mmCIF file of C-alpha atoms and ligand atoms in Angstrom:
data_model
loop_
_atom_site.group_PDB
_atom_site.id
_atom_site.type_symbol
_atom_site.label_atom_id
_atom_site.label_comp_id
_atom_site.label_asym_id
_atom_site.label_seq_id
_atom_site.Cartn_x
_atom_site.Cartn_y
_atom_site.Cartn_z
ATOM 1 C CA UNK E 1 4.976 -13.165 12.829
ATOM 2 C CA UNK E 2 4.756 -13.646 9.203
ATOM 3 C CA UNK E 3 3.896 -10.892 6.484
ATOM 4 C CA UNK E 4 2.547 -11.996 2.829
ATOM 5 C CA UNK E 5 3.783 -9.851 -0.047
ATOM 6 C CA UNK E 6 1.520 -10.368 -3.126
ATOM 7 C CA UNK E 7 3.993 -11.092 -5.890
ATOM 8 C CA UNK E 8 2.063 -10.905 -8.919
ATOM 9 C CA UNK E 9 3.791 -7.939 -10.612
ATOM 10 C CA UNK E 10 5.476 -4.581 -9.346
ATOM 11 C CA UNK E 11 8.117 -4.014 -6.862
ATOM 12 C CA UNK E 12 7.348 -6.671 -4.284
ATOM 13 C CA UNK E 13 11.141 -7.463 -3.864
ATOM 14 C CA UNK E 14 11.878 -4.068 -2.480
ATOM 15 C CA UNK E 15 8.987 -4.796 0.289
ATOM 16 C CA UNK E 16 10.451 -8.120 0.949
ATOM 17 C CA UNK E 17 13.773 -6.727 1.854
ATOM 18 C CA UNK E 18 12.870 -3.896 3.577
ATOM 19 C CA UNK E 19 10.885 -6.393 5.984
ATOM 20 C CA UNK E 20 14.190 -8.576 6.272
ATOM 21 C CA UNK E 21 15.848 -5.257 7.230
ATOM 22 C CA UNK E 22 13.659 -5.312 10.286
ATOM 23 C CA UNK E 23 13.581 -8.747 10.931
ATOM 24 C CA UNK E 24 10.174 -9.670 9.805
ATOM 25 C CA UNK E 25 9.614 -13.208 8.060
ATOM 26 C CA UNK E 26 7.752 -12.897 4.445
ATOM 27 C CA UNK E 27 5.982 -15.213 1.886
ATOM 28 C CA UNK E 28 5.355 -14.514 -1.447
ATOM 29 C CA UNK E 29 1.833 -14.458 -2.249
ATOM 30 C CA UNK E 30 0.904 -15.825 -5.733
ATOM 31 C CA UNK E 31 -1.981 -18.318 -5.011
ATOM 32 C CA UNK E 32 -4.569 -18.389 -2.522
ATOM 33 C CA UNK E 33 -3.044 -21.330 -0.573
ATOM 34 C CA UNK E 34 -0.025 -18.887 0.164
ATOM 35 C CA UNK E 35 -2.448 -16.765 2.262
ATOM 36 C CA UNK E 36 -2.468 -19.608 5.044
ATOM 37 C CA UNK E 37 -1.077 -18.502 8.329
ATOM 38 C CA UNK E 38 -0.058 -15.364 7.481
ATOM 39 C CA UNK E 39 -0.543 -12.153 9.779
ATOM 40 C CA UNK E 40 -0.529 -9.427 7.362
ATOM 41 C CA UNK E 41 -0.535 -8.611 3.888
ATOM 42 C CA UNK E 42 1.396 -6.053 1.948
ATOM 43 C CA UNK E 43 0.502 -5.232 -1.994
ATOM 44 C CA UNK E 44 3.245 -3.428 -3.965
ATOM 45 C CA UNK E 45 3.410 -0.710 -6.371
ATOM 46 C CA UNK E 46 3.416 -1.787 -10.160
ATOM 47 C CA UNK E 47 0.416 -1.506 -12.334
ATOM 48 C CA UNK E 48 -2.934 -1.896 -10.661
ATOM 49 C CA UNK E 49 -4.597 -3.220 -13.928
ATOM 50 C CA UNK E 50 -2.096 -5.941 -14.128
ATOM 51 C CA UNK E 51 -2.225 -6.900 -10.621
ATOM 52 C CA UNK E 52 -6.036 -7.064 -10.701
ATOM 53 C CA UNK E 53 -6.160 -9.070 -14.074
ATOM 54 C CA UNK E 54 -3.614 -11.573 -12.474
ATOM 55 C CA UNK E 55 -5.334 -11.909 -9.374
ATOM 56 C CA UNK E 56 -8.507 -12.747 -11.270
ATOM 57 C CA UNK E 57 -6.677 -15.391 -13.452
ATOM 58 C CA UNK E 58 -5.177 -17.080 -10.084
ATOM 59 C CA UNK E 59 -8.565 -17.086 -8.379
ATOM 60 C CA UNK E 60 -7.114 -14.826 -5.737
ATOM 61 C CA UNK E 61 -9.750 -12.251 -5.588
ATOM 62 C CA UNK E 62 -12.348 -13.735 -2.995
ATOM 63 C CA UNK E 63 -9.403 -14.986 -0.825
ATOM 64 C CA UNK E 64 -7.717 -11.489 -0.638
ATOM 65 C CA UNK E 65 -11.038 -10.012 0.066
ATOM 66 C CA UNK E 66 -11.926 -12.626 2.822
ATOM 67 C CA UNK E 67 -8.023 -12.290 4.367
ATOM 68 C CA UNK E 68 -8.190 -8.647 4.465
ATOM 69 C CA UNK E 69 -11.580 -8.422 6.242
ATOM 70 C CA UNK E 70 -9.811 -9.857 9.312
ATOM 71 C CA UNK E 71 -6.159 -8.837 8.443
ATOM 72 C CA UNK E 72 -3.865 -5.745 8.296
ATOM 73 C CA UNK E 73 -3.444 -4.858 4.842
ATOM 74 C CA UNK E 74 -1.088 -2.384 3.462
ATOM 75 C CA UNK E 75 -1.440 -1.167 -0.475
ATOM 76 C CA UNK E 76 1.415 1.136 -1.994
ATOM 77 C CA UNK E 77 0.681 2.934 -4.865
ATOM 78 C CA UNK E 78 -0.736 0.232 -7.376
ATOM 79 C CA UNK E 79 -1.445 -1.811 -4.291
ATOM 80 C CA UNK E 80 -3.612 1.041 -2.892
ATOM 81 C CA UNK E 81 -5.600 1.527 -5.831
ATOM 82 C CA UNK E 82 -6.079 -2.273 -5.527
ATOM 83 C CA UNK E 83 -7.079 -1.927 -2.058
ATOM 84 C CA UNK E 84 -9.636 0.758 -2.511
ATOM 85 C CA UNK E 85 -13.406 0.641 -2.954
ATOM 86 C CA UNK E 86 -13.698 3.076 -6.007
ATOM 87 C CA UNK E 87 -11.035 3.911 -8.840
ATOM 88 C CA UNK E 88 -13.278 5.372 -11.241
ATOM 89 C CA UNK E 89 -12.105 2.985 -13.838
ATOM 90 C CA UNK E 90 -13.269 -0.360 -15.106
ATOM 91 C CA UNK E 91 -10.860 -2.776 -13.025
ATOM 92 C CA UNK E 92 -10.645 -5.293 -10.617
ATOM 93 C CA UNK E 93 -10.463 -4.079 -7.015
ATOM 94 C CA UNK E 94 -10.701 -6.035 -3.702
ATOM 95 C CA UNK E 95 -13.067 -2.888 -2.794
ATOM 96 C CA UNK E 96 -12.053 -3.105 1.053
ATOM 97 C CA UNK E 97 -11.135 0.205 2.001
ATOM 98 C CA UNK E 98 -13.268 3.384 2.017
ATOM 99 C CA UNK E 99 -11.342 5.476 -0.084
ATOM 100 C CA UNK E 100 -11.714 6.952 -3.750
ATOM 101 C CA UNK E 101 -8.734 6.953 -5.345
ATOM 102 C CA UNK E 102 -7.508 8.851 -8.656
ATOM 103 C CA UNK E 103 -4.811 7.352 -10.883
ATOM 104 C CA UNK E 104 -2.019 9.065 -12.218
ATOM 105 C CA UNK E 105 -3.154 12.115 -10.719
ATOM 106 C CA UNK E 106 0.288 13.684 -11.347
ATOM 107 C CA UNK E 107 0.492 12.949 -14.826
ATOM 108 C CA UNK E 108 3.272 10.982 -16.472
ATOM 109 C CA UNK E 109 6.114 9.284 -15.475
ATOM 110 C CA UNK E 110 8.556 12.086 -16.047
ATOM 111 C CA UNK E 111 6.088 14.119 -13.625
ATOM 112 C CA UNK E 112 7.151 11.695 -10.898
ATOM 113 C CA UNK E 113 8.630 13.453 -7.687
ATOM 114 C CA UNK E 114 9.943 13.183 -4.080
ATOM 115 C CA UNK E 115 9.142 15.528 -1.374
ATOM 116 C CA UNK E 116 9.090 15.293 2.492
ATOM 117 C CA UNK E 117 5.978 14.778 4.680
ATOM 118 C CA UNK E 118 5.076 15.557 8.062
ATOM 119 C CA UNK E 119 3.365 12.323 9.521
ATOM 120 C CA UNK E 120 2.622 12.734 13.161
ATOM 121 C CA UNK E 121 0.638 9.115 13.363
ATOM 122 C CA UNK E 122 4.123 7.641 11.683
ATOM 123 C CA UNK E 123 6.563 9.889 13.985
ATOM 124 C CA UNK E 124 4.557 9.066 16.925
ATOM 125 C CA UNK E 125 4.288 5.221 16.456
ATOM 126 C CA UNK E 126 8.125 5.198 15.916
ATOM 127 C CA UNK E 127 9.209 8.122 18.663
ATOM 128 C CA UNK E 128 10.827 10.049 15.825
ATOM 129 C CA UNK E 129 10.672 13.692 14.888
ATOM 130 C CA UNK E 130 11.852 13.819 11.074
ATOM 131 C CA UNK E 131 9.772 14.200 8.400
ATOM 132 C CA UNK E 132 9.345 11.058 5.854
ATOM 133 C CA UNK E 133 10.518 11.396 2.473
ATOM 134 C CA UNK E 134 8.201 9.932 0.098
ATOM 135 C CA UNK E 135 8.528 8.949 -3.384
ATOM 136 C CA UNK E 136 5.854 9.388 -5.958
ATOM 137 C CA UNK E 137 5.626 7.509 -9.399
ATOM 138 C CA UNK E 138 3.088 8.259 -11.553
ATOM 139 C CA UNK E 139 1.057 7.944 -8.302
ATOM 140 C CA UNK E 140 -2.666 8.126 -7.648
ATOM 141 C CA UNK E 141 -4.030 10.473 -5.008
ATOM 142 C CA UNK E 142 -6.928 9.617 -2.407
ATOM 143 C CA UNK E 143 -9.450 11.927 -3.720
ATOM 144 C CA UNK E 144 -11.923 11.403 -0.868
ATOM 145 C CA UNK E 145 -12.485 9.161 2.027
ATOM 146 C CA UNK E 146 -15.571 7.669 4.097
ATOM 147 C CA UNK E 147 -16.592 5.621 6.845
ATOM 148 C CA UNK E 148 -13.747 5.161 9.456
ATOM 149 C CA UNK E 149 -10.786 6.436 7.386
ATOM 150 C CA UNK E 150 -8.205 8.410 9.097
ATOM 151 C CA UNK E 151 -6.129 10.625 6.738
ATOM 152 C CA UNK E 152 -2.363 10.321 7.676
ATOM 153 C CA UNK E 153 -0.651 12.554 5.269
ATOM 154 C CA UNK E 154 -1.503 15.285 2.698
ATOM 155 C CA UNK E 155 0.704 17.382 0.425
ATOM 156 C CA UNK E 156 0.623 21.270 1.168
ATOM 157 C CA UNK E 157 -2.275 21.553 -1.336
ATOM 158 C CA UNK E 158 -4.123 19.313 0.681
ATOM 159 C CA UNK E 159 -4.298 16.237 -1.678
ATOM 160 C CA UNK E 160 -4.415 13.159 0.512
ATOM 161 C CA UNK E 161 -1.345 10.926 0.103
ATOM 162 C CA UNK E 162 -1.718 8.290 2.644
ATOM 163 C CA UNK E 163 -4.945 7.199 4.977
ATOM 164 C CA UNK E 164 -5.692 4.073 7.329
ATOM 165 C CA UNK E 165 -8.733 2.283 8.335
ATOM 166 C CA UNK E 166 -8.111 0.372 11.402
ATOM 167 C CA UNK E 167 -5.837 -2.254 10.199
ATOM 168 C CA UNK E 168 -5.890 -1.002 6.621
ATOM 169 C CA UNK E 169 -3.201 1.368 5.106
ATOM 170 C CA UNK E 170 -3.083 2.907 1.860
ATOM 171 C CA UNK E 171 -0.040 5.143 0.571
ATOM 172 C CA UNK E 172 0.213 6.964 -2.994
ATOM 173 C CA UNK E 173 4.224 6.719 -2.551
ATOM 174 C CA UNK E 174 6.676 4.062 -2.270
ATOM 175 C CA UNK E 175 8.023 3.425 1.265
ATOM 176 C CA UNK E 176 9.794 0.098 -0.128
ATOM 177 C CA UNK E 177 11.941 2.402 -2.464
ATOM 178 C CA UNK E 178 13.736 4.345 0.140
ATOM 179 C CA UNK E 179 16.077 3.395 3.283
ATOM 180 C CA UNK E 180 13.585 4.497 5.810
ATOM 181 C CA UNK E 181 11.924 1.745 7.236
ATOM 182 C CA UNK E 182 9.222 3.736 9.509
ATOM 183 C CA UNK E 183 6.330 2.838 7.340
ATOM 184 C CA UNK E 184 7.146 -0.774 7.583
ATOM 185 C CA UNK E 185 7.413 -0.714 11.409
ATOM 186 C CA UNK E 186 4.313 1.303 11.667
ATOM 187 C CA UNK E 187 2.413 -1.445 9.750
ATOM 188 C CA UNK E 188 3.689 -4.200 11.769
ATOM 189 C CA UNK E 189 2.601 -2.214 14.675
ATOM 190 C CA UNK E 190 -0.888 -2.550 13.069
ATOM 191 C CA UNK E 191 -0.339 -6.331 12.607
ATOM 192 C CA UNK E 192 0.568 -7.222 16.124
HETATM 193 N N1 LIG C 1 0.096 4.402 -12.215
HETATM 194 C C1 LIG C 1 -0.142 2.986 -11.586
HETATM 195 C C2 LIG C 1 -1.483 2.503 -11.700
HETATM 196 O O1 LIG C 1 -2.444 3.194 -12.185
HETATM 197 C C3 LIG C 1 0.688 2.910 -10.262
HETATM 198 C C4 LIG C 1 2.041 3.257 -10.237
HETATM 199 C C5 LIG C 1 2.714 2.790 -9.165
HETATM 200 O O2 LIG C 1 2.405 1.884 -8.535
HETATM 201 N N2 LIG C 1 4.158 3.393 -9.035
HETATM 202 O O3 LIG C 1 -1.860 1.379 -11.410
#
C-alpha cells in the first residue's frame, strides 16, 4: 500500500512520519504524476487558500478531483476545507465531500485549544476505549453535512469536528500533531 501526502504547503511532514511509524509507505504529491499508483491521499493542515492556489498553479485541481472520486482521501484542518463542497469563501476547493465548513470558527491563533473527544467509530475500528486527544489550530468547524456524510465527532456544544463520507474523511483537528496514531490507522482501514 502506498499513501500520497499532498505536499504543497502545511504540515505534510508530520503525516509522513506518523504513517512511517505505523509501517505505511508514503509519496509526496506535488505534481499530477505523483498520484500514479497511490491507494489513498492525505491533505494536511496549513492554509487552505495557499494550498488551493498552489494546486491551481501546478495543474493539480482536476487530477485530485478525479483521484478522489475513486480513492480514499483524508483532509485535516485546511485539508478538510480543501476537500469540502462549500467553505463560504472564494477560494479553490476540490468540492468532493458533502460538508459545509466555516473557516477559523474558533477565532485567531491564540484561541487554539486541545480537548478530548469520544469517537465511537474510531475506538471500534482500533479496538480501544480511551478518548482521542484532539489539537485545534485556527480550526474550521463542519457547519453542516448532507448526502451520505456520517458525523464522527462533535464538541460538547454540538459543533461537528470530524465526519466521514464513504472513503472520505474530514477532521477539523490535527491527528498528525499528536503521538496517537489511531486516526491514521482508521484512515488506512478505509483505504484497504
Ligand atoms: N485557518 C486555516 C484555513 O483556513 C486552517 C488552519 C489549519 O490547517 N491549522 O485554511
